[in-house]
mmCIF file of C-alpha atoms and ligand atoms in Angstrom:
data_model
loop_
_atom_site.group_PDB
_atom_site.id
_atom_site.type_symbol
_atom_site.label_atom_id
_atom_site.label_comp_id
_atom_site.label_asym_id
_atom_site.label_seq_id
_atom_site.Cartn_x
_atom_site.Cartn_y
_atom_site.Cartn_z
ATOM 1 C CA MET A 1 0.122 -0.069 -0.147
ATOM 2 C CA PRO A 2 1.292 3.258 -0.636
ATOM 3 C CA LEU A 3 2.616 5.815 2.323
ATOM 4 C CA GLU A 4 -0.101 8.427 2.871
ATOM 5 C CA THR A 5 2.209 11.896 3.312
ATOM 6 C CA ARG A 6 1.828 15.323 4.444
ATOM 7 C CA LEU A 7 4.025 17.855 3.936
ATOM 8 C CA LEU A 8 5.047 19.687 6.842
ATOM 9 C CA GLY A 9 4.252 23.526 5.773
ATOM 10 C CA GLU A 10 6.975 24.867 2.989
ATOM 11 C CA SER A 11 9.027 21.969 4.221
ATOM 12 C CA PHE A 12 10.913 19.796 3.023
ATOM 13 C CA ALA A 13 9.792 17.630 6.409
ATOM 14 C CA CYS A 14 7.081 15.199 5.539
ATOM 15 C CA GLU A 15 4.533 13.333 7.492
ATOM 16 C CA VAL A 16 4.049 10.064 7.355
ATOM 17 C CA ILE A 17 0.175 9.146 8.539
ATOM 18 C CA GLY A 18 -1.007 6.372 10.227
ATOM 19 C CA LEU A 19 2.023 3.975 10.441
ATOM 20 C CA ARG A 20 2.003 2.644 14.006
ATOM 21 C CA LEU A 21 5.113 1.880 14.934
ATOM 22 C CA TRP A 22 4.735 -0.140 18.228
ATOM 23 C CA GLU A 23 3.577 -3.005 14.751
ATOM 24 C CA PRO A 24 6.398 -5.020 12.513
ATOM 25 C CA GLN A 25 6.768 -3.042 9.439
ATOM 26 C CA ASP A 26 6.906 -4.366 6.259
ATOM 27 C CA ALA A 27 9.786 -4.786 4.007
ATOM 28 C CA GLN A 28 8.050 -3.181 1.040
ATOM 29 C CA THR A 29 6.700 -0.299 4.176
ATOM 30 C CA ILE A 30 10.826 0.841 4.911
ATOM 31 C CA ASP A 31 11.789 1.216 1.459
ATOM 32 C CA GLN A 32 9.040 3.506 1.144
ATOM 33 C CA LEU A 33 10.448 4.607 3.869
ATOM 34 C CA ARG A 34 14.125 5.302 2.636
ATOM 35 C CA ALA A 35 12.167 6.584 -1.048
ATOM 36 C CA LEU A 36 10.462 9.677 0.678
ATOM 37 C CA TRP A 37 13.408 9.724 2.928
ATOM 38 C CA ALA A 38 16.394 10.840 0.267
ATOM 39 C CA ASN A 39 13.932 13.348 -0.725
ATOM 40 C CA HIS A 40 12.659 14.689 2.855
ATOM 41 C CA PRO A 41 15.511 14.536 5.474
ATOM 42 C CA VAL A 42 12.461 14.604 8.095
ATOM 43 C CA LEU A 43 9.929 12.280 8.685
ATOM 44 C CA VAL A 44 7.655 12.948 11.272
ATOM 45 C CA PHE A 45 5.881 10.035 12.674
ATOM 46 C CA ARG A 46 2.365 11.587 15.273
ATOM 47 C CA ARG A 47 0.985 9.503 18.053
ATOM 48 C CA GLN A 48 2.815 7.184 18.614
ATOM 49 C CA ALA A 49 2.843 4.573 21.893
ATOM 50 C CA LEU A 50 6.213 3.009 22.075
ATOM 51 C CA SER A 51 8.635 0.907 24.803
ATOM 52 C CA GLU A 52 12.928 1.103 24.431
ATOM 53 C CA ASP A 53 12.467 -2.005 22.416
ATOM 54 C CA GLU A 54 10.047 -0.323 19.840
ATOM 55 C CA LEU A 55 11.385 2.465 19.114
ATOM 56 C CA ALA A 56 14.623 1.021 18.909
ATOM 57 C CA ASP A 57 13.504 -2.421 16.932
ATOM 58 C CA PHE A 58 12.033 0.388 14.144
ATOM 59 C CA SER A 59 15.426 2.401 14.504
ATOM 60 C CA ALA A 60 17.402 -1.011 13.560
ATOM 61 C CA ARG A 61 15.401 -1.050 10.155
ATOM 62 C CA PHE A 62 17.363 1.467 8.831
ATOM 63 C CA GLY A 63 20.952 0.207 9.838
ATOM 64 C CA PRO A 64 22.520 -1.335 12.997
ATOM 65 C CA LEU A 65 22.280 0.727 16.255
ATOM 66 C CA GLU A 66 24.759 2.845 17.450
ATOM 67 C CA ARG A 67 25.914 2.645 21.231
ATOM 68 C CA THR A 68 27.890 6.144 21.127
ATOM 69 C CA VAL A 69 30.187 7.514 23.081
ATOM 70 C CA ARG A 70 28.140 8.702 25.887
ATOM 71 C CA THR A 71 27.834 5.155 27.673
ATOM 72 C CA ASP A 72 26.685 7.791 30.799
ATOM 73 C CA TRP A 73 23.120 8.754 28.622
ATOM 74 C CA ALA A 74 22.430 4.808 27.780
ATOM 75 C CA SER A 75 19.250 3.661 28.938
ATOM 76 C CA PRO A 76 19.971 0.696 31.396
ATOM 77 C CA ALA A 77 17.271 -0.868 30.112
ATOM 78 C CA ARG A 78 17.945 -0.564 26.312
ATOM 79 C CA PRO A 79 21.685 0.780 25.796
ATOM 80 C CA GLU A 80 21.051 1.380 21.697
ATOM 81 C CA VAL A 81 18.353 4.235 23.424
ATOM 82 C CA ALA A 82 19.860 7.595 25.112
ATOM 83 C CA PRO A 83 17.389 9.522 26.841
ATOM 84 C CA ILE A 84 17.590 12.815 26.042
ATOM 85 C CA SER A 85 15.815 14.934 29.493
ATOM 86 C CA ASN A 86 16.475 17.294 32.335
ATOM 87 C CA LEU A 87 14.779 14.579 34.354
ATOM 88 C CA LYS A 88 17.264 13.461 37.603
ATOM 89 C CA ASP A 89 16.696 10.164 39.086
ATOM 90 C CA ALA A 90 15.954 9.669 43.277
ATOM 91 C CA GLN A 91 20.352 10.019 44.032
ATOM 92 C CA ALA A 92 19.932 13.984 41.646
ATOM 93 C CA ARG A 93 21.566 12.431 38.471
ATOM 94 C CA PRO A 94 20.886 13.176 35.532
ATOM 95 C CA ILE A 95 18.736 10.005 33.376
ATOM 96 C CA GLY A 96 20.079 11.185 30.308
ATOM 97 C CA GLY A 97 21.616 13.719 28.257
ATOM 98 C CA LEU A 98 21.358 17.497 27.756
ATOM 99 C CA GLY A 99 19.685 18.680 30.306
ATOM 100 C CA ASP A 100 17.924 22.255 29.385
ATOM 101 C CA GLY A 101 19.713 24.567 27.430
ATOM 102 C CA GLU A 102 19.956 26.103 23.925
ATOM 103 C CA ILE A 103 22.087 23.069 21.234
ATOM 104 C CA GLN A 104 23.856 24.900 18.382
ATOM 105 C CA TRP A 105 22.977 24.204 14.837
ATOM 106 C CA HIS A 106 24.897 20.438 14.686
ATOM 107 C CA SER A 107 24.900 17.002 13.356
ATOM 108 C CA ASP A 108 24.847 14.639 16.009
ATOM 109 C CA GLN A 109 28.205 12.781 15.526
ATOM 110 C CA SER A 110 30.126 15.011 13.164
ATOM 111 C CA TYR A 111 33.445 14.225 15.743
ATOM 112 C CA MET A 112 33.612 10.405 14.540
ATOM 113 C CA MET A 113 35.611 9.268 11.724
ATOM 114 C CA GLU A 114 32.392 6.824 10.453
ATOM 115 C CA PRO A 115 29.138 8.696 11.677
ATOM 116 C CA ALA A 116 26.003 6.722 12.441
ATOM 117 C CA THR A 117 24.132 9.149 10.358
ATOM 118 C CA GLY A 118 21.028 7.890 11.133
ATOM 119 C CA ALA A 119 17.993 8.978 14.203
ATOM 120 C CA MET A 120 15.166 8.464 15.657
ATOM 121 C CA LEU A 121 13.426 11.117 18.261
ATOM 122 C CA TYR A 122 10.736 10.247 20.473
ATOM 123 C CA ALA A 123 8.735 12.564 22.670
ATOM 124 C CA LEU A 124 7.049 11.524 26.144
ATOM 125 C CA GLU A 125 7.482 14.426 27.824
ATOM 126 C CA LEU A 126 7.419 17.839 27.080
ATOM 127 C CA PRO A 127 7.324 21.965 28.434
ATOM 128 C CA PRO A 128 4.802 23.981 27.817
ATOM 129 C CA GLU A 129 6.915 26.202 26.104
ATOM 130 C CA GLY A 130 10.411 26.342 24.410
ATOM 131 C CA GLY A 131 12.180 23.361 24.171
ATOM 132 C CA THR A 132 11.156 23.531 19.578
ATOM 133 C CA THR A 133 13.559 21.115 17.293
ATOM 134 C CA SER A 134 14.240 23.067 14.086
ATOM 135 C CA TRP A 135 16.471 21.170 11.494
ATOM 136 C CA VAL A 136 17.983 22.562 8.294
ATOM 137 C CA ASP A 137 18.363 20.600 4.868
ATOM 138 C CA LEU A 138 21.746 21.320 4.042
ATOM 139 C CA CYS A 139 20.925 19.986 0.084
ATOM 140 C CA ALA A 140 19.046 23.216 0.004
ATOM 141 C CA ALA A 141 21.468 25.046 1.803
ATOM 142 C CA TYR A 142 23.663 23.531 -0.724
ATOM 143 C CA ALA A 143 21.610 24.620 -3.525
ATOM 144 C CA GLY A 144 21.367 28.368 -2.266
ATOM 145 C CA LEU A 145 24.924 29.173 -1.134
ATOM 146 C CA PRO A 146 26.732 32.324 -3.508
ATOM 147 C CA ALA A 147 28.721 30.587 -6.671
ATOM 148 C CA ARG A 148 31.813 32.067 -4.824
ATOM 149 C CA LEU A 149 31.134 30.152 -1.635
ATOM 150 C CA LYS A 150 30.232 26.798 -3.489
ATOM 151 C CA GLN A 151 33.835 27.664 -5.582
ATOM 152 C CA ALA A 152 34.658 27.933 -1.508
ATOM 153 C CA VAL A 153 34.023 24.575 -0.342
ATOM 154 C CA GLU A 154 34.543 22.043 -3.346
ATOM 155 C CA GLY A 155 37.055 20.085 -2.441
ATOM 156 C CA ARG A 156 37.644 21.346 0.844
ATOM 157 C CA ARG A 157 37.309 19.198 4.225
ATOM 158 C CA ALA A 158 36.188 21.152 7.227
ATOM 159 C CA VAL A 159 37.947 19.972 10.939
ATOM 160 C CA PHE A 160 35.180 17.986 13.508
ATOM 161 C CA SER A 161 36.185 18.587 17.422
ATOM 162 C CA TYR A 162 34.469 17.107 19.743
ATOM 163 C CA ALA A 163 36.024 19.346 22.644
ATOM 164 C CA LYS A 164 34.558 21.890 21.311
ATOM 165 C CA ARG A 165 31.229 20.497 20.965
ATOM 166 C CA LEU A 166 31.585 19.245 24.805
ATOM 167 C CA ALA A 167 32.894 22.856 25.757
ATOM 168 C CA GLY A 168 28.957 24.415 24.662
ATOM 169 C CA TYR A 169 27.735 21.802 26.791
ATOM 170 C CA GLN A 170 26.527 22.066 30.770
ATOM 171 C CA GLY A 171 27.447 21.236 33.664
ATOM 172 C CA VAL A 172 27.732 16.760 33.749
ATOM 173 C CA ASP A 173 27.511 16.823 30.026
ATOM 174 C CA ARG A 174 30.717 18.400 29.515
ATOM 175 C CA VAL A 175 32.503 15.541 31.584
ATOM 176 C CA ILE A 176 33.698 11.950 29.528
ATOM 177 C CA SER A 177 35.646 8.967 30.378
ATOM 178 C CA GLU A 178 39.589 8.283 29.400
ATOM 179 C CA GLU A 179 37.660 5.934 26.984
ATOM 180 C CA ALA A 180 34.997 8.256 25.248
ATOM 181 C CA LYS A 181 38.320 10.998 24.941
ATOM 182 C CA GLN A 182 40.150 8.374 22.866
ATOM 183 C CA LYS A 183 37.357 7.666 20.463
ATOM 184 C CA THR A 184 37.392 11.092 19.051
ATOM 185 C CA PRO A 185 40.246 13.042 18.125
ATOM 186 C CA PRO A 186 39.584 15.780 15.821
ATOM 187 C CA VAL A 187 38.069 14.357 12.299
ATOM 188 C CA LEU A 188 38.433 15.867 9.078
ATOM 189 C CA HIS A 189 35.098 15.593 6.588
ATOM 190 C CA PRO A 190 34.851 17.214 3.399
ATOM 191 C CA LEU A 191 32.124 19.553 3.414
ATOM 192 C CA VAL A 192 30.579 18.813 -0.049
ATOM 193 C CA HIS A 193 28.879 14.615 -0.516
ATOM 194 C CA THR A 194 26.579 13.917 -3.433
ATOM 195 C CA HIS A 195 23.627 11.967 -2.209
ATOM 196 C CA PRO A 196 23.599 8.306 -3.925
ATOM 197 C CA ALA A 197 19.866 8.639 -4.381
ATOM 198 C CA THR A 198 19.285 11.738 -5.323
ATOM 199 C CA GLY A 199 22.084 13.188 -7.490
ATOM 200 C CA LYS A 200 22.334 16.895 -5.539
ATOM 201 C CA LYS A 201 24.994 18.023 -4.077
ATOM 202 C CA ALA A 202 24.930 18.758 0.554
ATOM 203 C CA LEU A 203 27.057 20.656 2.934
ATOM 204 C CA TYR A 204 28.039 18.698 5.528
ATOM 205 C CA LEU A 205 28.411 20.991 8.520
ATOM 206 C CA ASP A 206 27.970 21.304 12.528
ATOM 207 C CA SER A 207 28.911 24.354 14.360
ATOM 208 C CA THR A 208 29.106 22.658 17.354
ATOM 209 C CA THR A 209 32.116 21.209 16.380
ATOM 210 C CA THR A 210 34.190 22.594 13.051
ATOM 211 C CA ILE A 211 37.074 24.450 14.310
ATOM 212 C CA GLY A 212 38.157 25.013 10.736
ATOM 213 C CA ILE A 213 38.938 24.110 6.949
ATOM 214 C CA ASP A 214 42.488 21.445 6.353
ATOM 215 C CA GLY A 215 45.397 23.421 4.381
ATOM 216 C CA MET A 216 43.565 26.563 5.115
ATOM 217 C CA ASP A 217 44.663 28.796 8.305
ATOM 218 C CA ASP A 218 43.192 29.712 11.325
ATOM 219 C CA ALA A 219 41.238 33.028 10.457
ATOM 220 C CA ARG A 220 40.103 31.874 6.817
ATOM 221 C CA GLY A 221 39.316 28.839 8.084
ATOM 222 C CA SER A 222 37.168 30.691 10.572
ATOM 223 C CA ALA A 223 36.132 33.466 8.210
ATOM 224 C CA LEU A 224 34.614 30.960 5.210
ATOM 225 C CA LEU A 225 33.143 28.491 8.211
ATOM 226 C CA ASP A 226 31.191 31.948 9.378
ATOM 227 C CA GLU A 227 29.807 32.899 5.836
ATOM 228 C CA ILE A 228 29.062 29.413 4.780
ATOM 229 C CA TYR A 229 26.524 28.663 8.386
ATOM 230 C CA GLU A 230 25.471 31.946 7.723
ATOM 231 C CA SER A 231 24.000 31.303 3.946
ATOM 232 C CA ALA A 232 23.511 27.656 5.004
ATOM 233 C CA THR A 233 21.139 28.692 8.484
ATOM 234 C CA ARG A 234 18.794 31.438 6.124
ATOM 235 C CA PRO A 235 14.570 30.452 7.261
ATOM 236 C CA GLU A 236 14.091 29.364 3.934
ATOM 237 C CA PHE A 237 16.452 25.996 4.722
ATOM 238 C CA VAL A 238 14.381 25.392 8.211
ATOM 239 C CA TYR A 239 12.233 23.472 9.495
ATOM 240 C CA ARG A 240 10.589 24.019 13.292
ATOM 241 C CA HIS A 241 8.892 21.163 14.490
ATOM 242 C CA HIS A 242 6.009 21.983 17.420
ATOM 243 C CA TRP A 243 6.408 19.243 19.327
ATOM 244 C CA GLN A 244 3.781 17.248 20.822
ATOM 245 C CA VAL A 245 3.619 14.191 23.160
ATOM 246 C CA GLY A 246 4.430 10.786 20.788
ATOM 247 C CA ASP A 247 5.507 12.865 18.214
ATOM 248 C CA ALA A 248 8.522 10.333 16.350
ATOM 249 C CA LEU A 249 10.652 11.936 14.026
ATOM 250 C CA LEU A 250 13.092 10.241 12.149
ATOM 251 C CA TRP A 251 16.161 12.439 9.857
ATOM 252 C CA ASP A 252 19.269 12.443 8.504
ATOM 253 C CA ASN A 253 22.261 13.697 9.933
ATOM 254 C CA GLY A 254 24.318 13.454 5.938
ATOM 255 C CA PHE A 255 22.713 15.924 5.047
ATOM 256 C CA THR A 256 20.301 18.160 7.792
ATOM 257 C CA MET A 257 21.708 20.229 11.133
ATOM 258 C CA HIS A 258 19.268 20.186 14.345
ATOM 259 C CA ARG A 259 19.298 23.087 17.191
ATOM 260 C CA ARG A 260 17.007 23.313 20.042
ATOM 261 C CA GLU A 261 15.734 25.748 21.738
ATOM 262 C CA PRO A 262 16.323 25.914 25.640
ATOM 263 C CA PHE A 263 13.051 26.121 28.283
ATOM 264 C CA ASP A 264 12.469 26.300 31.347
ATOM 265 C CA PRO A 265 14.890 24.243 33.798
ATOM 266 C CA SER A 266 11.726 23.173 36.138
ATOM 267 C CA ALA A 267 9.140 21.989 33.413
ATOM 268 C CA ARG A 268 10.145 18.002 32.273
ATOM 269 C CA ARG A 269 11.260 17.283 29.278
ATOM 270 C CA LEU A 270 11.671 13.324 28.210
ATOM 271 C CA MET A 271 12.493 12.495 24.858
ATOM 272 C CA LYS A 272 14.288 9.253 23.787
ATOM 273 C CA ARG A 273 16.774 8.842 20.890
ATOM 274 C CA THR A 274 18.630 6.404 19.243
ATOM 275 C CA THR A 275 21.392 6.684 16.491
ATOM 276 C CA MET A 276 21.756 4.716 13.792
ATOM 277 C CA PHE A 277 24.612 3.384 11.110
ATOM 278 C CA LEU A 278 23.004 3.967 7.518
ATOM 279 C CA PRO A 279 24.143 2.543 4.146
ATOM 280 C CA ARG A 280 26.485 4.499 2.447
ATOM 281 C CA ASP A 281 25.203 3.418 -1.093
ATOM 282 C CA ARG A 282 21.642 5.071 -0.129
ATOM 283 C CA HIS A 283 22.976 7.698 2.431
ATOM 284 C CA ILE A 284 25.421 10.513 2.619
ATOM 285 C CA VAL A 285 28.123 9.071 5.180
ATOM 286 C CA PRO A 286 30.690 11.221 5.392
ATOM 287 C CA GLU A 287 33.741 9.288 5.121
ATOM 288 C CA GLY A 288 36.441 10.890 7.988
ATOM 289 C CA ALA A 289 40.162 10.525 8.498
ATOM 290 C CA LEU A 290 41.665 11.569 11.533
ATOM 291 C CA ALA A 291 43.243 15.251 11.606
ATOM 292 C CA THR A 292 46.756 16.509 12.016
ATOM 293 C CA ALA A 293 47.751 18.391 14.774
HETATM 294 C C1 SIN B 301 19.245 15.953 19.665
HETATM 295 O O1 SIN B 301 20.240 17.630 19.086
HETATM 296 O O2 SIN B 301 19.765 15.239 19.500
HETATM 297 C C2 SIN B 301 18.376 16.998 20.504
HETATM 298 C C3 SIN B 301 17.519 17.615 20.720
HETATM 299 C C4 SIN B 301 16.212 17.747 21.194
HETATM 300 O O3 SIN B 301 16.500 17.604 22.375
HETATM 301 O O4 SIN B 301 15.369 18.014 20.979
#
């Protein structure tokens, strides 16, 4: 049966109507979702009621689930699921990651040599205001770059650093284990990729991790990055999602960035996230290299 879908406003995000993600989906449905996802990097499924296993099992239909370096955020029941929340346990320890603060434009695993680029976020509890999440379509952003900037990024690689990401976090999120540090040295990724399914070019960016451009001095590299971020995050490339409890969003970090607005720390917000290794033959998956000092 064809999927029932609805574009969300003027944006690239697309709602998929009527799927009950807690039920097993057949291979044809997953193939249709993949095809849709290539053109609509954010897919929205509303009115879901998912256990951690159901969320993880549906996510795993798109690629092997990643256990991120943030083992401190992993759910004790299903470690491939990470609570993204400001809630704390009885000992006042955060039950997950990312608290209540603002999170700037980023692509989830850009600091990894081989990023797991698929992600799903499921809303269980929401604050009365704030905490909205926006995505930017980096295919559209590439197409909208002035010719001069297209030329400037061609063949260039940026340096992505997890240390920069950590410095932007709040409280205990800034602290990682020695093992996690060893796994996250600065890496290089090309700034431009071609989507294997659509043939469209896309930028690969993350304002929370990029610290420069390979082969350019610091001043020129950061000036170029500033110009790219300014052009790429113009409102016409952005979809802003107003969460409802039961929303599950699937997005492709290979050609999007997302950001979250802050919310009242005394309000409750509980989301659950999975990340997946998407296959290179059907998705943009940056191939990283170690950055030398
Ligand atoms: C994230 O950046 O992965 C989390 C976004 C959110 O909390 O809305």
